[in-house]
């Protein structure tokens, strides 16, 4: 029986495992001139050019292009692509930006949530992302997460929906208006309903759920505790923003009488079910505590830089044993959902802080594949291309211009000499990008409706 798909003549990176021999062929985790066979949504087998290739129904000649595991996005707010580069907010601080936009987001409905998720997934596929989580914490209407799950399901994109929540509006000392927050009972009931409806714990799942109170500025301590208990009961993951802004230290001490990390620990979140977004301002001692507890962190390079904040010290956190993944963050802060660009951002930030020998392209690729997969509790199947892994992978375009002169290190060349786009993106063995084009029949219609919804939200004409 032939396998479904064979990709041959590739520079294969099976697993991003730090520095590798630059010209090694057929050794370690990188195979120059290798092949990879896909079957039933899985990596069937891999080999070097001297090993016999299996027969296949579809044979793709990669013509020497780089093939990596699909990138994994561990922090996003997809609905925000309805307010990208929104002029009244572009020069604000994080809090000014949020305060300006919350009233706009209060008009979110099922249609606009579905459309924004569809657009986000399509955009991510072109940047080589094959799995994304999404932190959806604005709930002016019920059933918005149901609406958003329709989009990746139609597309065939792997998705972890984070059931976000906010309980404290401006009237209770929080940031958001009351239209977008919910009471605790509603949040917990809806969380259980979503888990029982959509969460697939089985290997090869296309949709999983996690639970994700927004941040200490907008949720009560009791919902933090109750959410952790619910996550344990249903064996799902936990996510929140932590230590994203310097003001968080002052706020936490004033409101909770503790530092942010102590608060997280007291709420029952310091364990390996949890990954946190940003995590910039932990002390060295707090970093060690969270690393040893198994908490993961997501660095969001573009968002941190465009909002002019600091960024997680990914290198230091990784050295402590913490799994550090990559996220593009919400579309209205980063304004772009391109995991290649975020991976490059992580490379630049680490080297900017620690020097040229401190961090390689393979370290950065490790973050956006294995590190991100670990954030989602999914490293058994995602973030690598060992036989048996999910068949989520990217054949990267090899631009004759930007790759001209790249002769000695394919992975460094890929990340330094871009921009790089996906030539072909496979999710569960299905080719969703082919020859640089999205294979989505509904895309034009979705883009047209997205424009109408975005214009209505921003109060401008379409
Ligand atoms: Zn965020």
XYZ file of C-alpha atoms and ligand atoms in Angstrom:
463
model
C 0.000 0.000 0.000
C 1.478 3.383 -0.966
C 1.483 6.103 1.685
C -0.679 9.159 1.085
C 2.030 11.784 0.682
C 5.778 11.747 0.189
C 7.843 14.929 0.369
C 11.288 14.273 -1.052
C 14.510 16.163 -1.687
C 14.052 18.378 1.392
C 16.319 19.932 3.980
C 14.434 18.301 6.842
C 14.483 19.615 10.391
C 12.817 16.862 12.348
C 13.285 18.578 15.666
C 14.880 21.929 16.555
C 17.467 20.785 19.042
C 19.853 23.690 19.406
C 23.187 23.968 17.612
C 23.771 21.362 14.928
C 26.660 20.604 12.609
C 26.295 23.090 9.771
C 27.031 20.712 6.940
C 25.904 17.451 8.497
C 23.985 15.186 6.183
C 21.856 12.404 7.506
C 22.895 12.971 11.081
C 21.082 14.164 14.152
C 17.812 15.973 13.735
C 18.537 17.534 10.366
C 18.652 15.631 7.086
C 19.955 17.325 3.951
C 18.233 15.758 0.945
C 15.838 13.783 3.118
C 12.289 12.577 2.664
C 9.230 12.383 4.889
C 6.111 10.262 4.321
C 2.659 11.115 5.707
C -0.198 8.745 6.381
C -3.500 9.075 8.260
C -2.621 12.501 9.632
C 0.694 11.299 11.039
C 4.342 11.244 10.130
C 4.678 7.725 8.758
C 8.440 7.563 8.211
C 11.483 9.684 7.422
C 14.782 8.921 5.744
C 17.939 10.111 4.095
C 18.492 10.182 0.322
C 20.332 6.874 0.555
C 17.412 5.137 2.266
C 14.600 3.773 0.087
C 11.554 6.036 -0.212
C 8.108 4.522 0.195
C 5.642 4.581 -2.706
C 3.095 7.381 -2.338
C -0.149 8.543 -3.927
C 1.126 12.145 -3.983
C 4.822 12.917 -4.368
C 6.065 16.451 -3.770
C 9.587 17.440 -4.752
C 10.709 20.059 -2.229
C 13.620 20.974 -4.544
C 15.932 21.335 -1.600
C 13.672 23.647 0.385
C 13.676 23.739 4.167
C 10.997 21.637 5.875
C 10.267 22.198 9.558
C 7.608 21.149 12.024
C 4.609 23.488 11.895
C 4.975 26.460 14.224
C 2.693 26.593 17.253
C 1.112 29.833 18.476
C 0.456 29.961 22.201
C -1.013 33.425 22.735
C -3.455 35.311 20.556
C -6.690 37.288 20.716
C -8.007 36.659 17.242
C -11.099 38.880 17.489
C -8.744 41.864 17.658
C -8.025 41.663 13.929
C -11.335 43.534 13.603
C -9.593 46.609 15.045
C -6.092 46.351 13.605
C -4.013 49.533 13.575
C -7.023 51.405 14.967
C -5.884 55.017 14.699
C -7.217 56.412 18.012
C -5.334 53.694 19.947
C -2.078 53.147 18.089
C 0.078 55.406 20.261
C -1.364 54.519 23.654
C 0.190 52.575 26.512
C -1.164 49.083 27.137
C -3.869 50.396 29.479
C -4.773 53.395 27.287
C -4.987 51.064 24.308
C -7.262 48.654 26.187
C -9.493 51.412 27.535
C -9.931 52.899 24.049
C -10.800 49.568 22.477
C -13.002 47.823 25.052
C -16.135 49.790 24.015
C -15.484 48.842 20.370
C -15.140 45.180 21.238
C -18.443 45.302 23.137
C -20.267 44.901 19.786
C -18.653 41.496 19.107
C -21.192 38.919 18.039
C -21.157 35.377 16.653
C -20.665 36.525 13.040
C -17.703 38.826 13.765
C -16.103 36.295 16.111
C -16.323 33.557 13.476
C -14.956 35.845 10.745
C -12.030 37.105 12.806
C -11.060 33.561 13.782
C -11.225 32.411 10.156
C -9.022 35.316 9.029
C -6.557 34.694 11.861
C -6.217 30.996 11.062
C -5.694 31.715 7.351
C -3.092 34.367 8.103
C -1.275 32.060 10.524
C -1.136 29.226 7.957
C 0.763 31.459 5.519
C 3.331 32.171 8.234
C 3.902 28.461 8.808
C 1.689 28.056 11.870
C -0.276 24.813 12.065
C -1.725 24.984 15.597
C -2.905 28.010 17.493
C -4.463 28.702 20.817
C -6.733 31.696 21.194
C -7.468 33.618 24.373
C -11.034 34.858 23.950
C -11.925 36.826 27.060
C -14.470 39.404 25.843
C -17.988 38.008 26.142
C -20.621 40.664 25.440
C -22.852 37.867 24.116
C -23.117 34.125 24.788
C -21.796 31.374 22.506
C -18.916 33.347 20.975
C -16.455 30.492 21.488
C -18.884 28.122 19.778
C -18.895 30.543 16.840
C -15.146 30.761 16.698
C -14.574 26.990 16.836
C -16.571 26.693 13.603
C -13.769 28.461 11.700
C -10.776 26.172 12.420
C -13.092 23.178 12.123
C -14.127 24.219 8.606
C -10.538 25.008 7.632
C -8.906 21.930 9.196
C -6.615 24.041 11.392
C -5.574 22.639 14.793
C -6.963 24.784 17.581
C -6.925 25.209 21.341
C -9.698 27.545 22.442
C -8.938 29.296 25.718
C -12.245 30.036 27.461
C -11.276 33.479 28.732
C -13.187 35.430 31.336
C -13.491 38.798 33.056
C -15.558 39.489 36.177
C -14.414 42.939 37.314
C -15.582 45.930 35.322
C -14.700 49.577 35.964
C -17.432 49.654 38.596
C -15.486 47.058 40.626
C -12.066 48.614 40.129
C -11.239 46.722 36.927
C -10.459 48.041 33.460
C -13.229 46.785 31.129
C -16.758 48.185 30.793
C -19.541 46.132 32.322
C -20.898 45.024 28.909
C -17.973 42.635 28.366
C -17.698 41.002 31.810
C -19.722 38.101 33.224
C -20.625 36.783 36.649
C -18.741 33.821 38.073
C -21.586 31.344 37.862
C -22.109 32.062 34.153
C -18.382 31.677 33.443
C -18.034 28.374 35.276
C -21.194 26.875 33.770
C -20.160 27.913 30.272
C -16.643 26.569 30.814
C -18.028 23.144 31.723
C -20.404 23.213 28.769
C -17.606 24.079 26.340
C -15.296 21.386 27.698
C -17.977 18.727 27.443
C -18.955 19.881 23.929
C -15.589 20.522 22.280
C -12.591 19.299 24.274
C -11.037 16.263 22.623
C -8.374 14.691 24.871
C -7.603 11.965 22.337
C -4.371 11.772 20.331
C -4.531 13.743 17.096
C -7.285 16.035 18.394
C -8.181 19.000 16.183
C -9.890 20.994 18.964
C -9.045 21.231 22.621
C -10.252 23.591 25.327
C -8.390 25.330 28.120
C -9.541 27.789 30.781
C -8.166 31.313 30.837
C -9.219 34.129 33.189
C -7.885 37.292 31.537
C -5.604 38.902 34.124
C -5.532 39.979 37.746
C -6.814 43.407 36.666
C -10.085 42.038 35.402
C -10.950 38.862 37.328
C -11.664 38.143 40.967
C -9.451 35.955 43.125
C -12.346 33.553 43.631
C -12.760 32.917 39.886
C -9.011 32.290 39.622
C -9.296 29.617 42.321
C -12.511 28.092 40.983
C -11.082 27.963 37.445
C -7.992 26.102 38.645
C -10.230 23.552 40.379
C -12.365 23.133 37.271
C -9.281 22.650 35.084
C -8.040 19.913 37.383
C -11.451 18.242 37.455
C -11.575 18.076 33.639
C -7.826 17.728 33.044
C -7.560 20.792 30.815
C -4.899 23.486 30.764
C -4.833 26.905 32.412
C -3.751 30.177 30.875
C -3.653 33.854 31.872
C -1.649 37.050 31.398
C 1.022 37.440 34.072
C 3.616 40.138 34.757
C 2.999 41.899 31.438
C 3.126 45.423 32.834
C 5.268 47.038 35.523
C 2.159 48.530 37.134
C 1.028 44.997 37.906
C 3.402 44.810 40.901
C 1.910 47.921 42.508
C -1.644 46.858 41.675
C -1.169 43.361 43.094
C 0.334 44.681 46.323
C -2.466 47.232 46.758
C -5.397 44.996 45.841
C -4.217 41.523 46.850
C -1.403 42.302 49.321
C 0.982 40.080 47.345
C 3.252 40.209 44.350
C 1.774 38.816 41.081
C 3.629 35.502 41.250
C 2.690 34.995 44.908
C -0.912 35.688 43.936
C -0.740 33.100 41.153
C 0.730 30.552 43.558
C -1.897 31.263 46.216
C -4.668 30.806 43.652
C -3.512 27.244 43.011
C -1.969 27.844 39.609
C 1.703 26.964 40.214
C 1.904 23.606 38.433
C 2.529 22.078 35.044
C -1.048 22.569 33.865
C -0.388 26.319 33.557
C 1.222 28.534 30.952
C 1.252 32.327 31.223
C 1.456 35.028 28.599
C 4.320 37.532 28.606
C 5.817 36.910 32.056
C 8.281 39.811 31.941
C 8.653 41.134 35.482
C 9.145 38.079 37.708
C 12.129 38.289 40.089
C 14.952 35.762 39.704
C 13.645 33.854 42.706
C 10.081 33.880 41.352
C 11.343 32.702 37.964
C 13.031 29.753 39.635
C 9.908 28.894 41.613
C 7.641 28.904 38.564
C 10.189 26.998 36.471
C 10.500 24.269 39.082
C 6.710 24.119 39.454
C 6.439 23.398 35.706
C 4.688 26.633 34.691
C 5.389 27.606 31.066
C 5.605 31.077 29.553
C 4.859 32.627 26.172
C 7.019 35.383 24.781
C 5.260 37.797 22.398
C 8.127 39.713 20.776
C 6.281 42.102 18.422
C 3.567 42.964 20.918
C 6.087 43.745 23.641
C 8.116 45.960 21.350
C 5.223 47.800 19.717
C 3.651 48.532 23.104
C 7.107 49.655 24.233
C 7.284 47.319 27.200
C 10.061 44.994 28.233
C 10.045 41.372 27.170
C 10.456 37.982 28.815
C 14.071 36.937 29.205
C 13.509 33.766 27.228
C 17.113 32.645 27.403
C 17.299 32.927 31.189
C 13.923 31.243 31.688
C 14.889 28.379 29.375
C 18.138 27.877 31.261
C 16.081 27.472 34.429
C 14.180 24.673 32.731
C 11.006 26.571 31.952
C 9.247 25.759 28.689
C 9.039 29.029 26.774
C 6.893 29.248 23.684
C 6.028 32.004 21.244
C 2.848 33.931 20.614
C 1.842 36.684 18.231
C -0.536 38.205 20.806
C -3.680 40.035 19.852
C -3.989 41.439 16.405
C -4.519 44.973 17.616
C -1.307 45.120 19.588
C 1.033 43.141 17.367
C -1.139 44.007 14.339
C 0.225 40.950 12.573
C -0.107 37.219 13.054
C 3.086 35.787 11.600
C 4.877 33.166 13.636
C 7.979 33.322 11.421
C 8.257 37.021 12.284
C 7.729 36.291 15.982
C 10.375 33.566 15.905
C 12.778 36.047 14.337
C 11.772 38.602 16.977
C 12.689 36.137 19.716
C 16.101 35.631 18.086
C 16.762 39.361 17.870
C 15.610 40.130 21.407
C 17.720 37.379 22.986
C 20.843 38.397 21.101
C 20.202 42.100 21.762
C 20.207 41.362 25.496
C 22.808 38.625 25.782
C 25.235 38.952 22.889
C 25.855 37.246 19.560
C 26.845 33.839 20.911
C 23.858 33.611 23.245
C 21.034 32.451 21.011
C 20.764 30.775 17.620
C 18.063 30.424 14.985
C 17.657 26.830 16.179
C 17.052 28.066 19.721
C 14.340 30.386 18.397
C 12.827 27.608 16.257
C 12.913 25.375 19.312
C 10.769 27.971 21.109
C 8.127 28.212 18.384
C 7.896 24.432 17.940
C 8.807 22.306 20.969
C 8.548 25.145 23.504
C 5.140 26.194 22.258
C 3.897 22.606 22.053
C 4.963 22.115 25.687
C 3.018 25.267 26.645
C -0.111 23.621 25.275
C 0.656 20.273 26.922
C 0.921 18.777 23.448
C 4.645 18.073 22.975
C 3.996 14.358 22.588
C 2.494 14.965 19.134
C 3.279 18.527 18.027
C 6.414 20.606 17.507
C 8.525 17.798 15.993
C 8.423 15.396 13.038
C 9.463 12.129 14.582
C 7.543 9.168 13.116
C 4.147 9.052 14.828
C 3.924 12.825 15.317
C 0.992 14.742 13.871
C 1.647 15.478 10.186
C 1.819 19.249 10.769
C 4.704 20.701 8.781
C 5.851 23.487 6.512
C 7.789 23.548 3.272
C 9.227 27.070 3.331
C 9.484 29.205 0.227
C 13.007 29.652 -0.981
C 13.098 33.178 -2.324
C 15.797 33.465 -4.982
C 16.605 36.948 -3.695
C 16.513 36.717 0.084
C 18.094 33.253 0.091
C 20.786 34.151 -2.453
C 24.123 33.496 -0.785
C 22.752 31.232 1.953
C 25.067 28.256 1.463
C 26.430 27.150 4.824
C 23.540 27.088 7.303
C 19.984 26.557 6.131
C 18.300 27.226 9.452
C 20.196 30.429 10.231
C 19.611 31.505 6.637
C 15.887 30.851 6.949
C 15.458 33.024 10.034
C 17.993 35.754 9.292
C 17.417 36.205 5.564
C 13.672 36.542 5.222
C 10.908 37.345 5.175
C 10.003 33.695 4.854
C 6.553 32.503 3.857
C 5.087 29.048 3.680
C 5.219 27.415 0.270
C 3.145 24.489 1.531
C 1.566 24.066 4.948
C 0.218 20.695 6.036
C -2.072 20.171 9.021
C -2.915 16.584 9.913
C -1.502 15.640 6.516
C -3.840 17.997 4.622
C -2.211 20.581 2.367
C -3.887 23.858 3.371
C -1.318 26.074 1.662
C -0.072 24.891 -1.747
C 2.481 26.789 -3.808
C 2.131 29.765 -1.472
C -1.671 29.929 -1.924
C -4.296 29.207 0.703
C -6.554 26.332 -0.324
C -9.664 27.801 1.288
C -12.698 28.088 -0.956
C -14.534 30.374 1.455
C -11.774 32.921 1.975
C -12.930 35.681 -0.389
C -16.426 35.658 1.057
C -15.047 35.706 4.604
C -12.756 38.657 3.815
C -15.633 40.652 2.368
C -17.837 40.018 5.415
C -14.874 40.703 7.734
C -14.448 44.148 6.178
C -18.113 44.958 6.832
C -17.895 43.748 10.443
C -14.632 45.605 11.097
C -15.994 48.850 9.683
C -19.106 48.592 11.865
C -16.965 47.964 14.936
C -14.653 50.887 14.187
C -17.521 53.224 13.256
C -16.233 53.924 9.748
C -17.637 53.168 6.305
C -16.609 49.914 4.679
Zn -2.615 38.969 25.410
